[in-house]
């Protein structure tokens, strides 16, 4: 079963609207990272949030982390057509010792922003 | 792109042939990773390296081997390619140590006929 699962699987909005994607995970983590992937391209790193952090911002992006609920959310404000992409969360699972930074990915949320 | 290149970028091969994919980094980072991406599965870790000659298995390592004889290169080998290994392969590096941001290479599209 997936450590990280994104919700919704697909999201369609109009330009200017906000987009919220959620990620749930099952076990304790060291950190959680969000990535964007445009169709047929590589992964672009968006934000890393550590287990002792609750919120981080980067430009129009806001990420929250609730370790008690084992969940994270990515908010994109004032979305643009260029934000159309797949968004993935990835967790660095806490294994009691050295995890070597191995990431476990969810299946992603496909975001479509209509002009 | 954190100085990561992958080669080849595209490859078509036949079942049963060996295939080696190369990941090259220019910034001397210690930790490197190979993932594969398939529809419905997201990205899954194949192997990783925590130093020269130090490697270990990930979630989906069967049918794959890796080598790291120098810091900048991490090679992924499919000993005898199968159609189930048709995938997009991504290399990643952890910048600044473990538990830090991982940056990904551009990917290699592999088709096994």
Coordinates of N, CA and C in Angstrom, one line a residue:
Chain A
X1 N 0.9 -1.2 0.0 CA 0.0 0.0 0.0 C 0.9 1.2 0.0
X2 N 0.3 2.3 -0.5 CA 1.1 3.5 -0.7 C 1.3 4.2 0.7
X3 N 2.5 4.7 0.9 CA 2.8 5.5 2.1 C 2.1 6.8 1.9
X4 N 2.3 7.4 0.8 CA 1.7 8.7 0.5 C 0.6 8.6 -0.5
X5 N -0.6 9.2 -0.2 CA -1.7 9.2 -1.1 C -2.3 10.6 -1.3
X6 N -2.3 11.0 -2.5 CA -2.8 12.3 -2.8 C -4.3 12.3 -3.0
X7 N -4.9 13.4 -2.7 CA -6.4 13.6 -2.9 C -6.6 15.1 -3.3
X8 N -7.4 15.4 -4.3 CA -8.0 14.4 -5.2 C -7.0 13.9 -6.2
X9 N -7.5 12.9 -7.0 CA -6.6 12.4 -8.0 C -6.6 13.3 -9.2
X10 N -7.6 14.1 -9.4 CA -7.6 15.1 -10.5 C -8.4 16.3 -10.0
X11 N -8.0 17.5 -10.4 CA -8.6 18.7 -10.0 C -8.6 19.7 -11.2
X12 N -9.8 20.2 -11.5 CA -9.9 21.1 -12.7 C -10.5 22.5 -12.2
X13 N -9.7 23.5 -12.4 CA -10.2 24.9 -12.0 C -9.9 25.9 -13.0
X14 N -10.4 27.1 -12.8 CA -10.2 28.2 -13.7 C -9.1 29.1 -13.2
X15 N -8.4 29.7 -14.1 CA -7.3 30.6 -13.8 C -7.8 31.6 -12.7
X16 N -6.9 31.9 -11.8 CA -7.3 32.8 -10.7 C -7.8 32.2 -9.5
X17 N -8.3 31.0 -9.6 CA -8.8 30.3 -8.4 C -7.7 29.6 -7.7
X18 N -8.0 29.3 -6.4 CA -7.0 28.5 -5.6 C -7.1 27.0 -5.8
X19 N -6.0 26.3 -5.7 CA -6.0 24.9 -5.8 C -5.4 24.3 -4.6
X20 N -6.1 23.3 -4.0 CA -5.7 22.6 -2.8 C -5.6 21.2 -3.1
X21 N -4.4 20.6 -2.8 CA -4.2 19.2 -2.9 C -3.7 18.6 -1.5
X22 N -4.2 17.5 -1.3 CA -3.9 16.9 0.0 C -3.1 15.6 -0.1
X23 N -2.3 15.3 0.9 CA -1.5 14.1 0.9 C -1.6 13.5 2.3
X24 N -1.9 12.2 2.3 CA -1.9 11.5 3.6 C -0.9 10.4 3.6
X25 N -0.4 10.1 4.7 CA 0.7 9.1 4.8 C 0.4 8.2 6.1
X26 N 1.2 7.1 6.2 CA 0.8 6.1 7.2 C 1.8 6.1 8.4
X27 N 3.0 6.4 8.2 CA 4.0 6.2 9.2 C 4.7 7.5 9.5
X28 N 5.5 7.5 10.6 CA 6.2 8.8 11.0 C 7.2 9.1 9.9
X29 N 7.4 10.4 9.8 CA 8.3 10.9 8.7 C 9.4 11.8 9.3
X30 N 10.5 11.9 8.5 CA 11.5 13.0 8.8 C 11.1 14.3 8.1
X31 N 10.7 14.1 6.9 CA 10.2 15.3 6.1 C 9.3 14.9 5.0
X32 N 8.6 15.9 4.4 CA 7.7 15.6 3.3 C 8.1 16.6 2.2
X33 N 8.1 16.2 1.0 CA 8.5 17.1 -0.1 C 7.4 17.0 -1.2
X34 N 7.2 18.2 -1.8 CA 6.2 18.3 -2.8 C 6.9 18.6 -4.1
X35 N 6.5 17.9 -5.2 CA 7.1 18.1 -6.5 C 6.0 18.3 -7.5
X36 N 6.4 19.0 -8.6 CA 5.5 19.2 -9.8 C 6.2 18.5 -11.0
X37 N 5.3 17.9 -11.8 CA 5.8 17.3 -13.0 C 4.9 17.7 -14.2
X38 N 5.4 18.4 -15.1 CA 4.7 18.7 -16.3 C 4.7 17.4 -17.2
X39 N 3.7 17.3 -18.1 CA 3.5 16.1 -18.9 C 4.8 15.8 -19.6
X40 N 5.2 14.5 -19.4 CA 6.4 14.0 -20.1 C 7.7 14.6 -19.7
X41 N 7.7 15.4 -18.6 CA 9.0 16.0 -18.2 C 9.4 15.5 -16.8
X42 N 10.5 16.0 -16.3 CA 11.1 15.6 -15.0 C 10.3 16.3 -13.9
X43 N 10.8 15.9 -12.7 CA 10.2 16.4 -11.5 C 10.9 17.7 -11.0
X44 N 10.1 18.7 -10.7 CA 10.6 19.9 -10.2 C 10.2 20.0 -8.7
X45 N 11.3 20.3 -7.9 CA 11.0 20.4 -6.4 C 10.3 21.7 -6.1
X46 N 9.3 21.6 -5.2 CA 8.6 22.8 -4.8 C 8.9 23.2 -3.4
X47 N 8.7 22.3 -2.4 CA 8.9 22.7 -1.0 C 9.2 21.4 -0.2
X48 N 10.1 21.6 0.7 CA 10.4 20.5 1.7 C 9.9 21.1 3.0
X49 N 9.1 20.3 3.8 CA 8.7 20.6 5.1 C 9.1 19.5 6.0
X50 N 9.7 19.9 7.2 CA 10.2 18.9 8.1 C 9.2 18.6 9.1
X51 N 9.4 17.5 9.8 CA 8.4 16.9 10.7 C 8.1 17.9 11.9
X52 N 9.0 18.8 12.2 CA 8.8 19.7 13.3 C 8.3 21.1 12.8
X53 N 7.9 21.2 11.5 CA 7.4 22.4 11.0 C 5.9 22.2 10.7
X54 N 5.2 23.3 10.7 CA 3.7 23.2 10.5 C 3.3 23.9 9.2
X55 N 4.0 24.8 8.8 CA 3.7 25.6 7.5 C 4.9 26.2 6.9
X56 N 4.9 26.2 5.5 CA 5.9 26.8 4.8 C 5.3 27.5 3.6
X57 N 6.0 28.6 3.2 CA 5.5 29.3 2.0 C 6.6 29.5 1.0
X58 N 6.2 29.5 -0.3 CA 7.2 29.8 -1.3 C 6.4 30.5 -2.4
X59 N 6.5 31.8 -2.6 CA 5.7 32.5 -3.6 C 4.2 32.2 -3.4
X60 N 3.6 31.7 -4.4 CA 2.2 31.4 -4.4 C 1.8 30.0 -3.7
X61 N 2.8 29.4 -3.3 CA 2.6 28.0 -2.7 C 2.6 28.1 -1.2
X62 N 1.7 27.4 -0.6 CA 1.7 27.2 0.9 C 1.5 25.8 1.2
X63 N 2.4 25.2 2.0 CA 2.3 23.8 2.4 C 2.1 23.8 3.9
X64 N 1.2 22.9 4.3 CA 1.0 22.7 5.8 C 1.3 21.2 6.1
X65 N 1.6 20.9 7.3 CA 1.9 19.6 7.7 C 1.2 19.4 9.1
X66 N 0.4 18.3 9.2 CA -0.2 18.0 10.5 C 0.2 16.6 10.8
X67 N 1.2 16.4 11.6 CA 1.8 15.1 11.9 C 0.8 14.3 12.8
X68 N 0.0 14.9 13.5 CA -1.0 14.2 14.3 C -2.0 13.5 13.4
X69 N -2.3 14.1 12.3 CA -3.3 13.5 11.3 C -2.5 12.8 10.2
X70 N -1.2 12.9 10.2 CA -0.4 12.3 9.1 C -0.9 12.8 7.8
X71 N -0.9 14.1 7.7 CA -1.4 14.7 6.4 C -0.7 16.0 6.1
X72 N -0.7 16.3 4.8 CA -0.1 17.6 4.4 C -1.0 18.1 3.3
X73 N -1.0 19.4 3.1 CA -1.7 20.0 2.0 C -0.8 21.0 1.3
X74 N -1.1 21.1 0.0 CA -0.4 22.1 -0.9 C -1.5 23.0 -1.5
X75 N -1.3 24.3 -1.2 CA -2.2 25.3 -1.7 C -1.5 26.1 -2.7
X76 N -2.1 26.2 -3.9 CA -1.6 27.1 -4.9 C -2.6 28.3 -5.1
X77 N -2.2 29.5 -4.8 CA -3.1 30.6 -4.8 C -3.0 31.3 -6.2
X78 N -4.1 31.9 -6.6 CA -4.2 32.6 -7.9 C -3.6 31.8 -9.0
X79 N -4.2 30.6 -9.2 CA -3.5 29.7 -10.2 C -3.5 30.3 -11.6
X80 N -2.6 29.7 -12.4 CA -2.3 30.1 -13.8 C -2.4 28.9 -14.6
X81 N -2.6 29.1 -15.9 CA -2.6 28.0 -16.8 C -1.3 27.2 -16.8
X82 N -0.2 27.9 -16.5 CA 1.1 27.3 -16.5 C 1.3 26.4 -15.2
X83 N 0.4 26.5 -14.3 CA 0.4 25.6 -13.1 C -0.1 24.2 -13.5
X84 N -0.7 24.0 -14.7 CA -1.2 22.7 -15.1 C -0.1 21.7 -15.1
X85 N -0.3 20.7 -14.3 CA 0.8 19.7 -14.1 C 0.3 18.6 -13.1
X86 N 1.1 17.6 -12.9 CA 0.9 16.6 -11.8 C 1.7 17.0 -10.6
X87 N 1.1 16.9 -9.5 CA 1.7 17.2 -8.2 C 1.8 16.0 -7.3
X88 N 3.0 15.8 -6.8 CA 3.3 14.6 -6.0 C 3.8 15.0 -4.6
X89 N 3.4 14.3 -3.6 CA 4.0 14.4 -2.3 C 5.0 13.2 -2.2
X90 N 6.0 13.4 -1.4 CA 7.0 12.3 -1.2 C 7.4 12.4 0.2
X91 N 7.4 11.2 0.9 CA 7.8 11.2 2.3 C 9.1 10.5 2.6
X92 N 9.9 11.1 3.4 CA 11.1 10.5 3.9 C 10.7 9.8 5.2
X93 N 10.5 8.5 5.2 CA 10.0 7.8 6.3 C 11.0 7.7 7.4
X94 N 10.6 8.0 8.7 CA 11.4 7.8 9.8 C 11.5 6.3 10.1
X95 N 12.7 5.8 10.2 CA 12.9 4.4 10.4 C 13.7 4.1 11.7
X96 N 13.8 5.0 12.5 CA 14.4 4.8 13.8 C 15.9 5.0 13.8
X97 N 16.5 5.0 12.6 CA 17.9 5.2 12.5 C 18.1 6.0 11.2
X98 N 19.1 5.6 10.4 CA 19.4 6.4 9.2 C 18.5 5.9 8.1
X99 N 17.7 6.8 7.5 CA 16.8 6.3 6.4 C 17.5 6.5 5.1
X100 N 18.6 7.2 5.0 CA 19.3 7.5 3.8 C 18.5 8.4 2.8
X101 N 17.4 9.0 3.4 CA 16.7 9.9 2.5 C 15.8 9.3 1.5
X102 N 15.5 8.0 1.6 CA 14.7 7.3 0.6 C 13.3 7.9 0.6
X103 N 12.8 8.3 -0.5 CA 11.5 8.9 -0.6 C 10.5 7.9 -1.1
X104 N 9.3 8.0 -0.5 CA 8.1 7.2 -1.0 C 7.1 8.2 -1.5
X105 N 6.7 7.9 -2.8 CA 5.8 8.8 -3.5 C 4.4 8.4 -3.5
X106 N 3.5 9.3 -3.5 CA 2.1 9.0 -3.8 C 1.9 9.0 -5.3
X107 N 0.7 8.8 -5.7 CA 0.4 8.6 -7.2 C 0.1 10.0 -7.8
X108 N 0.0 11.0 -7.0 CA -0.1 12.3 -7.6 C -1.5 12.9 -7.8
X109 N -1.6 14.2 -7.9 CA -2.9 14.9 -8.3 C -2.6 15.6 -9.6
X110 N -3.5 15.3 -10.6 CA -3.4 16.0 -11.9 C -4.2 17.3 -11.8
X111 N -3.5 18.4 -11.9 CA -4.2 19.7 -11.8 C -4.3 20.3 -13.2
X112 N -5.5 20.7 -13.6 CA -5.7 21.4 -14.9 C -6.3 22.7 -14.6
X113 N -5.6 23.8 -15.1 CA -6.0 25.1 -14.9 C -6.4 25.7 -16.2
X114 N -7.7 26.0 -16.3 CA -8.3 26.5 -17.6 C -8.1 28.0 -17.7
X115 N -7.6 28.5 -18.9 CA -7.5 29.9 -19.1 C -8.8 30.7 -19.0
Chain B
X1 N 18.5 22.2 -12.2 CA 18.6 20.8 -12.4 C 19.7 20.2 -11.5
X2 N 20.3 21.0 -10.6 CA 21.3 20.6 -9.7 C 22.4 19.8 -10.4
X3 N 22.7 20.1 -11.6 CA 23.8 19.5 -12.3 C 23.7 18.0 -12.5
X4 N 22.5 17.5 -12.7 CA 22.3 16.1 -13.0 C 22.0 15.8 -14.4
X5 N 22.7 14.9 -15.0 CA 22.4 14.4 -16.4 C 22.2 12.9 -16.4
X6 N 21.3 12.5 -17.3 CA 21.1 11.1 -17.5 C 21.3 10.7 -18.9
X7 N 21.9 9.5 -19.1 CA 22.1 9.1 -20.5 C 21.9 7.6 -20.5
X8 N 21.3 7.1 -21.7 CA 20.7 7.9 -22.7 C 19.4 8.5 -22.2
X9 N 18.8 9.3 -23.0 CA 17.5 9.9 -22.6 C 16.3 9.0 -23.1
X10 N 16.6 8.3 -24.2 CA 15.6 7.4 -24.7 C 16.3 6.1 -25.2
X11 N 15.7 5.0 -24.9 CA 16.3 3.7 -25.4 C 15.2 2.7 -25.7
X12 N 15.4 2.0 -26.8 CA 14.6 0.9 -27.2 C 15.5 -0.3 -27.2
X13 N 15.1 -1.4 -26.5 CA 15.9 -2.6 -26.5 C 15.0 -3.8 -26.6
X14 N 15.6 -4.9 -26.7 CA 14.8 -6.2 -26.8 C 14.9 -7.0 -25.5
X15 N 13.9 -7.7 -25.3 CA 13.9 -8.6 -24.1 C 15.1 -9.5 -24.1
X16 N 15.7 -9.5 -22.9 CA 16.9 -10.4 -22.7 C 18.2 -9.7 -22.9
X17 N 18.2 -8.5 -23.3 CA 19.5 -7.8 -23.5 C 19.8 -7.0 -22.3
X18 N 21.1 -6.8 -22.0 CA 21.5 -6.0 -20.8 C 21.4 -4.5 -21.2
X19 N 21.1 -3.7 -20.3 CA 21.0 -2.3 -20.5 C 21.6 -1.6 -19.3
X20 N 22.4 -0.5 -19.6 CA 22.9 0.3 -18.5 C 22.5 1.7 -18.7
X21 N 22.0 2.3 -17.6 CA 21.6 3.7 -17.6 C 22.6 4.4 -16.7
X22 N 23.0 5.6 -17.1 CA 24.0 6.4 -16.4 C 23.4 7.7 -15.8
X23 N 23.7 7.9 -14.6 CA 23.4 9.2 -13.9 C 24.7 9.9 -13.6
X24 N 24.8 11.1 -14.0 CA 26.1 11.9 -13.7 C 25.7 13.2 -13.0
X25 N 26.5 13.5 -12.0 CA 26.3 14.7 -11.3 C 27.6 15.5 -11.2
X26 N 27.5 16.8 -11.1 CA 28.7 17.6 -11.2 C 29.1 18.2 -9.9
X27 N 28.3 18.0 -8.8 CA 28.5 18.8 -7.6 C 28.9 17.9 -6.4
X28 N 29.3 16.7 -6.6 CA 30.0 15.9 -5.6 C 29.1 15.6 -4.4
X29 N 27.8 15.4 -4.7 CA 26.9 15.0 -3.6 C 27.0 13.5 -3.3
X30 N 26.8 13.2 -2.0 CA 27.1 11.9 -1.5 C 26.0 10.9 -1.9
X31 N 24.7 11.4 -1.7 CA 23.6 10.5 -1.8 C 22.9 10.5 -3.2
X32 N 22.8 9.4 -3.8 CA 22.1 9.3 -5.1 C 21.1 8.2 -5.2
X33 N 20.1 8.3 -6.0 CA 19.0 7.4 -6.0 C 18.5 7.1 -7.4
X34 N 18.0 5.9 -7.6 CA 17.3 5.6 -8.9 C 15.9 5.2 -8.6
X35 N 15.0 5.9 -9.3 CA 13.5 5.6 -9.2 C 13.0 5.2 -10.6
X36 N 11.9 4.5 -10.6 CA 11.2 4.3 -11.8 C 9.8 4.8 -11.7
X37 N 9.2 5.3 -12.8 CA 7.9 5.9 -12.7 C 7.0 5.2 -13.7
X38 N 5.9 4.6 -13.2 CA 5.0 3.9 -14.0 C 3.6 4.4 -13.7
X39 N 2.7 4.4 -14.8 CA 1.3 4.8 -14.5 C 0.7 4.0 -13.4
X40 N 0.0 4.7 -12.5 CA -0.7 4.0 -11.4 C 0.2 3.7 -10.3
X41 N 1.5 3.9 -10.4 CA 2.4 3.5 -9.3 C 3.2 4.7 -8.7
X42 N 3.1 5.9 -9.4 CA 3.9 7.0 -9.0 C 5.4 6.6 -9.2
X43 N 6.3 7.2 -8.4 CA 7.7 6.8 -8.4 C 8.0 5.8 -7.3
X44 N 8.9 4.9 -7.7 CA 9.3 3.9 -6.7 C 10.8 3.7 -6.7
X45 N 11.4 3.6 -5.6 CA 12.8 3.5 -5.4 C 13.4 2.2 -5.8
X46 N 14.4 2.2 -6.7 CA 15.0 0.9 -7.1 C 16.2 0.6 -6.3
X47 N 17.2 1.5 -6.3 CA 18.4 1.4 -5.5 C 18.9 2.8 -5.1
X48 N 19.7 2.8 -4.1 CA 20.3 4.1 -3.7 C 21.8 3.9 -3.3
X49 N 22.5 5.0 -3.2 CA 23.9 5.0 -2.9 C 24.2 6.0 -1.8
X50 N 24.9 5.7 -0.8 CA 25.3 6.6 0.2 C 26.8 6.9 0.2
X51 N 27.4 6.6 -0.9 CA 28.9 6.9 -1.0 C 29.4 6.0 -2.1
X52 N 30.7 6.2 -2.4 CA 31.4 5.4 -3.4 C 31.4 4.0 -3.0
X53 N 31.0 3.1 -3.8 CA 30.9 1.6 -3.5 C 29.9 1.3 -2.4
X54 N 29.1 2.2 -1.9 CA 28.1 2.0 -0.9 C 26.7 2.1 -1.5
X55 N 26.1 0.9 -1.7 CA 24.7 0.9 -2.3 C 23.8 0.0 -1.6
X56 N 22.5 0.2 -1.8 CA 21.6 -0.7 -1.1 C 20.3 -0.7 -2.0
X57 N 19.5 -1.8 -1.7 CA 18.3 -2.0 -2.4 C 17.1 -1.1 -2.0
X58 N 16.3 -0.7 -2.9 CA 15.0 0.0 -2.6 C 13.8 -1.0 -2.7
X59 N 12.7 -0.4 -3.0 CA 11.4 -1.1 -2.9 C 11.3 -2.1 -4.1
X60 N 11.8 -1.7 -5.3 CA 11.6 -2.6 -6.5 C 13.0 -2.9 -7.1
X61 N 13.8 -3.6 -6.4 CA 15.2 -3.8 -6.9 C 15.4 -5.1 -7.7
X62 N 14.4 -6.0 -7.7 CA 14.6 -7.2 -8.4 C 14.8 -7.0 -9.9
X63 N 15.9 -7.6 -10.5 CA 16.2 -7.4 -11.9 C 17.1 -6.3 -12.2
X64 N 17.5 -5.5 -11.2 CA 18.4 -4.4 -11.3 C 19.6 -4.5 -10.4
X65 N 20.7 -4.0 -10.9 CA 21.9 -3.8 -10.1 C 22.4 -2.4 -10.3
X66 N 23.3 -2.0 -9.4 CA 23.8 -0.6 -9.5 C 25.3 -0.7 -9.2
X67 N 26.0 0.3 -9.6 CA 27.4 0.5 -9.3 C 27.7 2.0 -9.1
X68 N 28.6 2.2 -8.2 CA 29.1 3.6 -8.0 C 30.6 3.5 -7.7
X69 N 31.4 3.6 -8.7 CA 32.8 3.6 -8.6 C 33.5 4.9 -8.4
X70 N 32.7 6.0 -8.7 CA 33.2 7.3 -8.4 C 32.0 8.2 -8.0
X71 N 32.3 9.2 -7.3 CA 31.2 10.1 -6.7 C 30.2 10.5 -7.7
X72 N 30.7 10.9 -8.9 CA 29.8 11.6 -9.8 C 28.9 10.7 -10.7
X73 N 29.2 9.4 -10.7 CA 28.5 8.5 -11.6 C 27.8 7.4 -10.8
X74 N 26.5 7.2 -11.1 CA 25.7 6.1 -10.5 C 25.0 5.4 -11.6
X75 N 25.4 4.1 -11.8 CA 25.0 3.4 -13.0 C 23.9 2.4 -12.5
X76 N 22.9 2.3 -13.4 CA 21.8 1.3 -13.1 C 21.8 0.3 -14.3
X77 N 21.9 -1.0 -14.0 CA 22.0 -2.0 -15.0 C 20.8 -3.0 -14.9
X78 N 20.2 -3.2 -16.0 CA 19.2 -4.2 -16.1 C 19.9 -5.4 -16.7
X79 N 20.1 -6.4 -16.0 CA 20.9 -7.5 -16.4 C 20.4 -8.2 -17.6
X80 N 19.1 -8.4 -17.7 CA 18.4 -9.1 -18.8 C 17.0 -8.4 -18.9
X81 N 16.9 -7.4 -19.7 CA 15.7 -6.6 -19.7 C 14.4 -7.4 -20.0
X82 N 13.4 -7.1 -19.3 CA 12.1 -7.7 -19.5 C 11.0 -6.6 -19.9
X83 N 9.9 -6.9 -20.5 CA 8.9 -5.9 -20.8 C 8.4 -5.2 -19.6
X84 N 8.4 -5.8 -18.5 CA 7.9 -5.2 -17.2 C 8.9 -4.1 -16.8
X85 N 10.0 -4.0 -17.4 CA 11.0 -2.9 -17.0 C 10.8 -1.7 -17.9
X86 N 9.9 -1.8 -18.9 CA 9.6 -0.6 -19.7 C 9.0 0.4 -18.7
X87 N 9.7 1.6 -18.7 CA 9.4 2.6 -17.7 C 10.1 3.9 -18.0
X88 N 9.9 4.9 -17.2 CA 10.7 6.1 -17.1 C 11.6 6.0 -15.9
X89 N 12.9 6.1 -16.1 CA 13.8 6.0 -15.0 C 14.4 7.4 -14.6
X90 N 14.3 7.7 -13.3 CA 14.8 9.0 -12.8 C 15.9 8.8 -11.8
X91 N 16.9 9.5 -12.0 CA 18.0 9.6 -11.0 C 17.8 10.8 -10.1
X92 N 18.2 10.7 -8.9 CA 18.0 11.9 -8.0 C 19.3 12.0 -7.1
X93 N 19.5 13.2 -6.6 CA 20.6 13.4 -5.6 C 20.0 14.2 -4.5
X94 N 20.5 14.0 -3.3 CA 20.1 14.7 -2.1 C 21.1 15.8 -1.9
X95 N 20.7 17.0 -1.9 CA 21.6 18.1 -1.9 C 21.7 18.6 -0.4
X96 N 22.9 18.5 0.1 CA 23.2 19.0 1.5 C 23.1 17.8 2.5
X97 N 23.0 16.6 2.0 CA 22.9 15.5 2.9 C 21.6 14.8 2.9
X98 N 21.4 13.7 3.7 CA 20.2 13.0 3.8 C 19.2 13.9 4.5
X99 N 17.9 13.7 4.3 CA 16.8 14.5 4.9 C 16.8 15.9 4.4
X100 N 17.4 16.1 3.2 CA 17.4 17.4 2.5 C 16.7 17.2 1.2
X101 N 16.6 18.3 0.5 CA 15.9 18.3 -0.8 C 16.5 17.3 -1.8
X102 N 15.7 16.6 -2.5 CA 16.1 15.7 -3.5 C 15.8 16.4 -4.9
X103 N 16.8 16.4 -5.7 CA 16.6 17.0 -7.1 C 16.7 15.8 -8.1
X104 N 15.9 15.9 -9.1 CA 15.8 14.8 -10.0 C 16.4 15.2 -11.4
X105 N 16.9 14.2 -12.0 CA 17.4 14.3 -13.4 C 16.3 14.3 -14.4
X106 N 16.6 14.5 -15.7 CA 15.5 14.6 -16.7 C 14.8 13.3 -17.0
X107 N 15.4 12.2 -16.6 CA 14.7 10.9 -16.9 C 15.2 10.2 -18.2
X108 N 15.1 8.9 -18.1 CA 15.4 8.1 -19.3 C 14.1 7.2 -19.6
X109 N 13.6 7.4 -20.8 CA 12.5 6.5 -21.3 C 13.0 5.3 -21.9
X110 N 12.7 4.1 -21.3 CA 13.1 2.8 -21.7 C 12.0 2.0 -22.2
X111 N 12.1 1.5 -23.4 CA 11.1 0.6 -24.0 C 11.7 -0.7 -24.2
X112 N 11.2 -1.8 -23.6 CA 11.7 -3.1 -23.8 C 10.7 -3.9 -24.6
X113 N 11.1 -4.3 -25.8 CA 10.2 -5.0 -26.7 C 10.3 -6.5 -26.6

